[in-house]
Coordinates of C-alpha atoms in Angstrom, one line a residue:
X1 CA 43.6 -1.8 20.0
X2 CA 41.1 -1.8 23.2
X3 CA 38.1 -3.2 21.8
X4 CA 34.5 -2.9 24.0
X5 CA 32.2 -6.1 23.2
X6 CA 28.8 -5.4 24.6
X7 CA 26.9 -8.8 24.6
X8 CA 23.1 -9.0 24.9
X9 CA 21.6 -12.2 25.2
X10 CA 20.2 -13.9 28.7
X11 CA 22.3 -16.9 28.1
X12 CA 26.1 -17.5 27.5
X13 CA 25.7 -21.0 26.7
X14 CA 24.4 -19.9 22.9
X15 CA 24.8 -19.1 19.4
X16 CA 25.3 -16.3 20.4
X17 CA 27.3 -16.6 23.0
X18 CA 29.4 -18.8 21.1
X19 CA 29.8 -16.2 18.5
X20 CA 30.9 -13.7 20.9
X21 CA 33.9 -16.2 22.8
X22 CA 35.5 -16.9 19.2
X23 CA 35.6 -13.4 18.5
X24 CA 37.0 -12.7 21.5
X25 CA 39.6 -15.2 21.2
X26 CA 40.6 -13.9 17.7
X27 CA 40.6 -10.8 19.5
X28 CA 43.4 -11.5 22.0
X29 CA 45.3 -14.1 20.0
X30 CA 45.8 -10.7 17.1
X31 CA 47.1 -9.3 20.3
X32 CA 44.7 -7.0 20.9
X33 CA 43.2 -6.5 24.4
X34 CA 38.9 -6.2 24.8
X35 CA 36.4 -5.4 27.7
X36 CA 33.4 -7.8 28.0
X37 CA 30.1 -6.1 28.7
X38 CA 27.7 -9.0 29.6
X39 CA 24.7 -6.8 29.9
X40 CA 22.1 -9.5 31.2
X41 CA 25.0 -10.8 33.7
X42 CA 25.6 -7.6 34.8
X43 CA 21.9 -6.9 35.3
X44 CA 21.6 -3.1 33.5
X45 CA 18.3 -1.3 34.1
X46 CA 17.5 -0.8 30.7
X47 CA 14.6 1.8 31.9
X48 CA 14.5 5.0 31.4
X49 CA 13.7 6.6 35.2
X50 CA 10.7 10.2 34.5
X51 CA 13.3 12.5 36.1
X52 CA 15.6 11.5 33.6
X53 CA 14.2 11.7 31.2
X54 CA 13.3 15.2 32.0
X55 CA 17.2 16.0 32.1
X56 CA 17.9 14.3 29.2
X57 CA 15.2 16.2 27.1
X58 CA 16.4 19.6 28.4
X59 CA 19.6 19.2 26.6
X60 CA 21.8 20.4 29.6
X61 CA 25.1 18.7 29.5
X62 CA 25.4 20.1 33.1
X63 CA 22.3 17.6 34.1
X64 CA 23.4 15.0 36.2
X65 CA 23.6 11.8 34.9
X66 CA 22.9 7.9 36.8
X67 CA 25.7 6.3 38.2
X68 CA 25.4 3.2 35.4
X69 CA 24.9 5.3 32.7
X70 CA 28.5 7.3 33.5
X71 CA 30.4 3.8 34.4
X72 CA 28.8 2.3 30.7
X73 CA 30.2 6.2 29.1
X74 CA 33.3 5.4 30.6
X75 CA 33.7 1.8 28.7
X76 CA 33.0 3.5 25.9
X77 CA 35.5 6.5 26.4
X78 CA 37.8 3.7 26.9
X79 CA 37.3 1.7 23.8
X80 CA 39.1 2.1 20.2
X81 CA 36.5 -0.1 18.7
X82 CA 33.0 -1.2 19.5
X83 CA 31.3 -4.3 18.9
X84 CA 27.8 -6.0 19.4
X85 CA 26.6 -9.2 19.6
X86 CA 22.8 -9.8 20.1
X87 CA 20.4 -12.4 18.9
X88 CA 18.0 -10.6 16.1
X89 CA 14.3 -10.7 17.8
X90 CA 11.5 -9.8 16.1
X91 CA 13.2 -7.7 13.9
X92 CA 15.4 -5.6 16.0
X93 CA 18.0 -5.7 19.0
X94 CA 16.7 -7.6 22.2
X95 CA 14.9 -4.9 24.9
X96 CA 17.6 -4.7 27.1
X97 CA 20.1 -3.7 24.2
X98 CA 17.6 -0.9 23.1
X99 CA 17.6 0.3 26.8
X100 CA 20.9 0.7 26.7
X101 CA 21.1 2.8 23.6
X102 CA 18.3 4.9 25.0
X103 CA 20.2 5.5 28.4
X104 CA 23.5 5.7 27.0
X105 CA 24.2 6.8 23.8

């Protein structure tokens, strides 16, 4: 199975972090193979631009979509199974994470 890992957390060296290699490992050592989507490292804009959101409220699937926001669909077209791992702040995901619901999902 190809398995998508989207991490969220500013710093590798972590709980979380740490959390996210020994899955990992687990991962490849079941044989399985896994994309690593360091969101901070990677540095995704986790706003949502006004034009877009105009596109995206219109409900066109013919709207034209940001070049970061087709690569991330692609990961996920890719994928046979999804995981997260994100510190819980305040009661929810970390900003960046909720950005990238918002622009991707």
């Amino acid at each position: 199975m190809h398995v998508l890992l989207i991490f969220a957390h500013p710093r590798r060296a972590s709980f979380t972090g740490e959390v996210a290699a020994a899955f990992a490992e687990g991962l490849r050592e079941a044989g399985h193979t896994l994309e690593f989507a360091d969101l901070y490292q990677e540095g995704f804009d986790p706003l949502l631009a006004e034009a877009q959101f105009g596109l995206e409220t219109a409900l066109d699937p013919a709207a034209p979509r940001p070049a970061d926001v087709v690569a991330e669909q692609a990961r996920l077209d890719r994928a046979e199974g999804l995981v997260f791992c994100y510190p819980f702040w305040w009661s929810d995901v970390p900003a960046l994470l909720k950005g990238w619901f918002d622009r991707v999902w």
